[in-house]
mmCIF file of C-alpha atoms in Angstrom:
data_model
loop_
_atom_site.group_PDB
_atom_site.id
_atom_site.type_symbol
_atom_site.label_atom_id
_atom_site.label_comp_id
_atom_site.label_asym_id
_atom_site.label_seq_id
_atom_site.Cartn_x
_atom_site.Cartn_y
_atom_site.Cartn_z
ATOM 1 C CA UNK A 1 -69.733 33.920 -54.051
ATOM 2 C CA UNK A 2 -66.556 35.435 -55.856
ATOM 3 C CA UNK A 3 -68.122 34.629 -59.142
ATOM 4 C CA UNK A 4 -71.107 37.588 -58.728
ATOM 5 C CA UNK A 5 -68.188 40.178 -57.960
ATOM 6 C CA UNK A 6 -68.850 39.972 -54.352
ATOM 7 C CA UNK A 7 -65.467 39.925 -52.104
ATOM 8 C CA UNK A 8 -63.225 36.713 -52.744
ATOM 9 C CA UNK A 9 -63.329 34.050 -50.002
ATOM 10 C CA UNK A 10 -63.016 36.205 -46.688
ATOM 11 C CA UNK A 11 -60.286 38.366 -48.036
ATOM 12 C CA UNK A 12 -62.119 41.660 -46.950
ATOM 13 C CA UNK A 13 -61.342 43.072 -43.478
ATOM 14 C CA UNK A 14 -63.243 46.642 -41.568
ATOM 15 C CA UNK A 15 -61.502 49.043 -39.201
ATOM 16 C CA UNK A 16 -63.244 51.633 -36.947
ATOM 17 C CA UNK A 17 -61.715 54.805 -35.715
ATOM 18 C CA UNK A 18 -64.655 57.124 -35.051
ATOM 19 C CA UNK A 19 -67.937 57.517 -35.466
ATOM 20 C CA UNK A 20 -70.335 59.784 -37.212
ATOM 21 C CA UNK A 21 -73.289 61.821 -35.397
ATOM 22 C CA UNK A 22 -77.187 62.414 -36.478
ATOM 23 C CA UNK A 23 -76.272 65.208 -39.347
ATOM 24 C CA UNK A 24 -72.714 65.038 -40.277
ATOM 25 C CA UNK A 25 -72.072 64.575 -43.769
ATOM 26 C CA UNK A 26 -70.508 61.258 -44.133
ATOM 27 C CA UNK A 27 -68.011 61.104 -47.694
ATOM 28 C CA UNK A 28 -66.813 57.455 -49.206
ATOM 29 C CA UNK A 29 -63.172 57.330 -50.879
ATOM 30 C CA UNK A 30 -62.384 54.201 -52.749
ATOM 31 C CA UNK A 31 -58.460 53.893 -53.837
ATOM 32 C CA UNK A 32 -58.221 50.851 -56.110
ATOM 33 C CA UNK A 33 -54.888 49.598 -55.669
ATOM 34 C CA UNK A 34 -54.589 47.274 -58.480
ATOM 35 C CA UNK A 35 -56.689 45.178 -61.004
ATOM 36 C CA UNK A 36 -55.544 42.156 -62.183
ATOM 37 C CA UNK A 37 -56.601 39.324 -64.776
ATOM 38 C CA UNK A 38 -58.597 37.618 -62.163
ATOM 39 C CA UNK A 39 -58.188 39.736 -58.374
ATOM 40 C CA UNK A 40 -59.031 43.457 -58.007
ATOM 41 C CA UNK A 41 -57.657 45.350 -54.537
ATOM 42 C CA UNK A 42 -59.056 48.330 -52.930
ATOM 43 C CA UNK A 43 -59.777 50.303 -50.073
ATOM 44 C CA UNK A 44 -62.753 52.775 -49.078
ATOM 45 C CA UNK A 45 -62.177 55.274 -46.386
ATOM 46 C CA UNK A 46 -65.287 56.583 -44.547
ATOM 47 C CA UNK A 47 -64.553 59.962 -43.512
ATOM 48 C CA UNK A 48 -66.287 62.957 -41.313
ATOM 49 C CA UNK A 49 -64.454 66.514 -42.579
ATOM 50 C CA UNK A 50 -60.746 65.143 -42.748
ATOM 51 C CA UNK A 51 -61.453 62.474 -40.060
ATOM 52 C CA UNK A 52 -61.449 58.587 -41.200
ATOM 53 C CA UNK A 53 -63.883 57.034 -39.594
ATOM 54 C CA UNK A 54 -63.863 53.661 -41.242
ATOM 55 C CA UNK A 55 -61.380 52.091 -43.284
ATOM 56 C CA UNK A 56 -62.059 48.765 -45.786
ATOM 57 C CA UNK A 57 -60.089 46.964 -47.715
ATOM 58 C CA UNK A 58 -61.012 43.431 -50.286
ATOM 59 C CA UNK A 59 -60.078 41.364 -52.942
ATOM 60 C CA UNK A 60 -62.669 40.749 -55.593
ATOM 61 C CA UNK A 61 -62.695 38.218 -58.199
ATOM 62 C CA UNK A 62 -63.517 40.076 -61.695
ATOM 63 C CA UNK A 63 -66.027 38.081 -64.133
ATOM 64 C CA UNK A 64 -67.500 38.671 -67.201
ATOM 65 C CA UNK A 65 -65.637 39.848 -70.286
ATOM 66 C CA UNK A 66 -62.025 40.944 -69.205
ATOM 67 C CA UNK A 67 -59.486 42.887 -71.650
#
């Protein structure tokens, strides 16, 4: 549910443009676009060398304390 920091109702969407073989060394980039009171937006890029393999993006509802 949105209120353990998981995605917020079905906002989150997955894209494949490749795929990775046994051995290649797989690196995770997260851009966070913007955090807001209540909604946070990113996007993590799977990539192989300089090739994005995976791209996904979500909303997630922030909880606990909050400046």
């Amino acid at each position: 549910s949105a209120t353990d920091g998981q995605p917020a109702g079905g906002a989150s969407a997955l894209r494949t443009a490749g795929s990775a073989k046994i051995g290649d060394w797989v690196e995770a980039h997260v851009d966070v676009h913007k955090v807001g009171g209540r909604l946070a937006f990113a996007n993590c890029y799977l990539k192989v060398g300089e090739e994005r393999i995976v791209q996904a993006s979500a909303v997630f509802a922030r909880t606990g304390n909050r400046p």
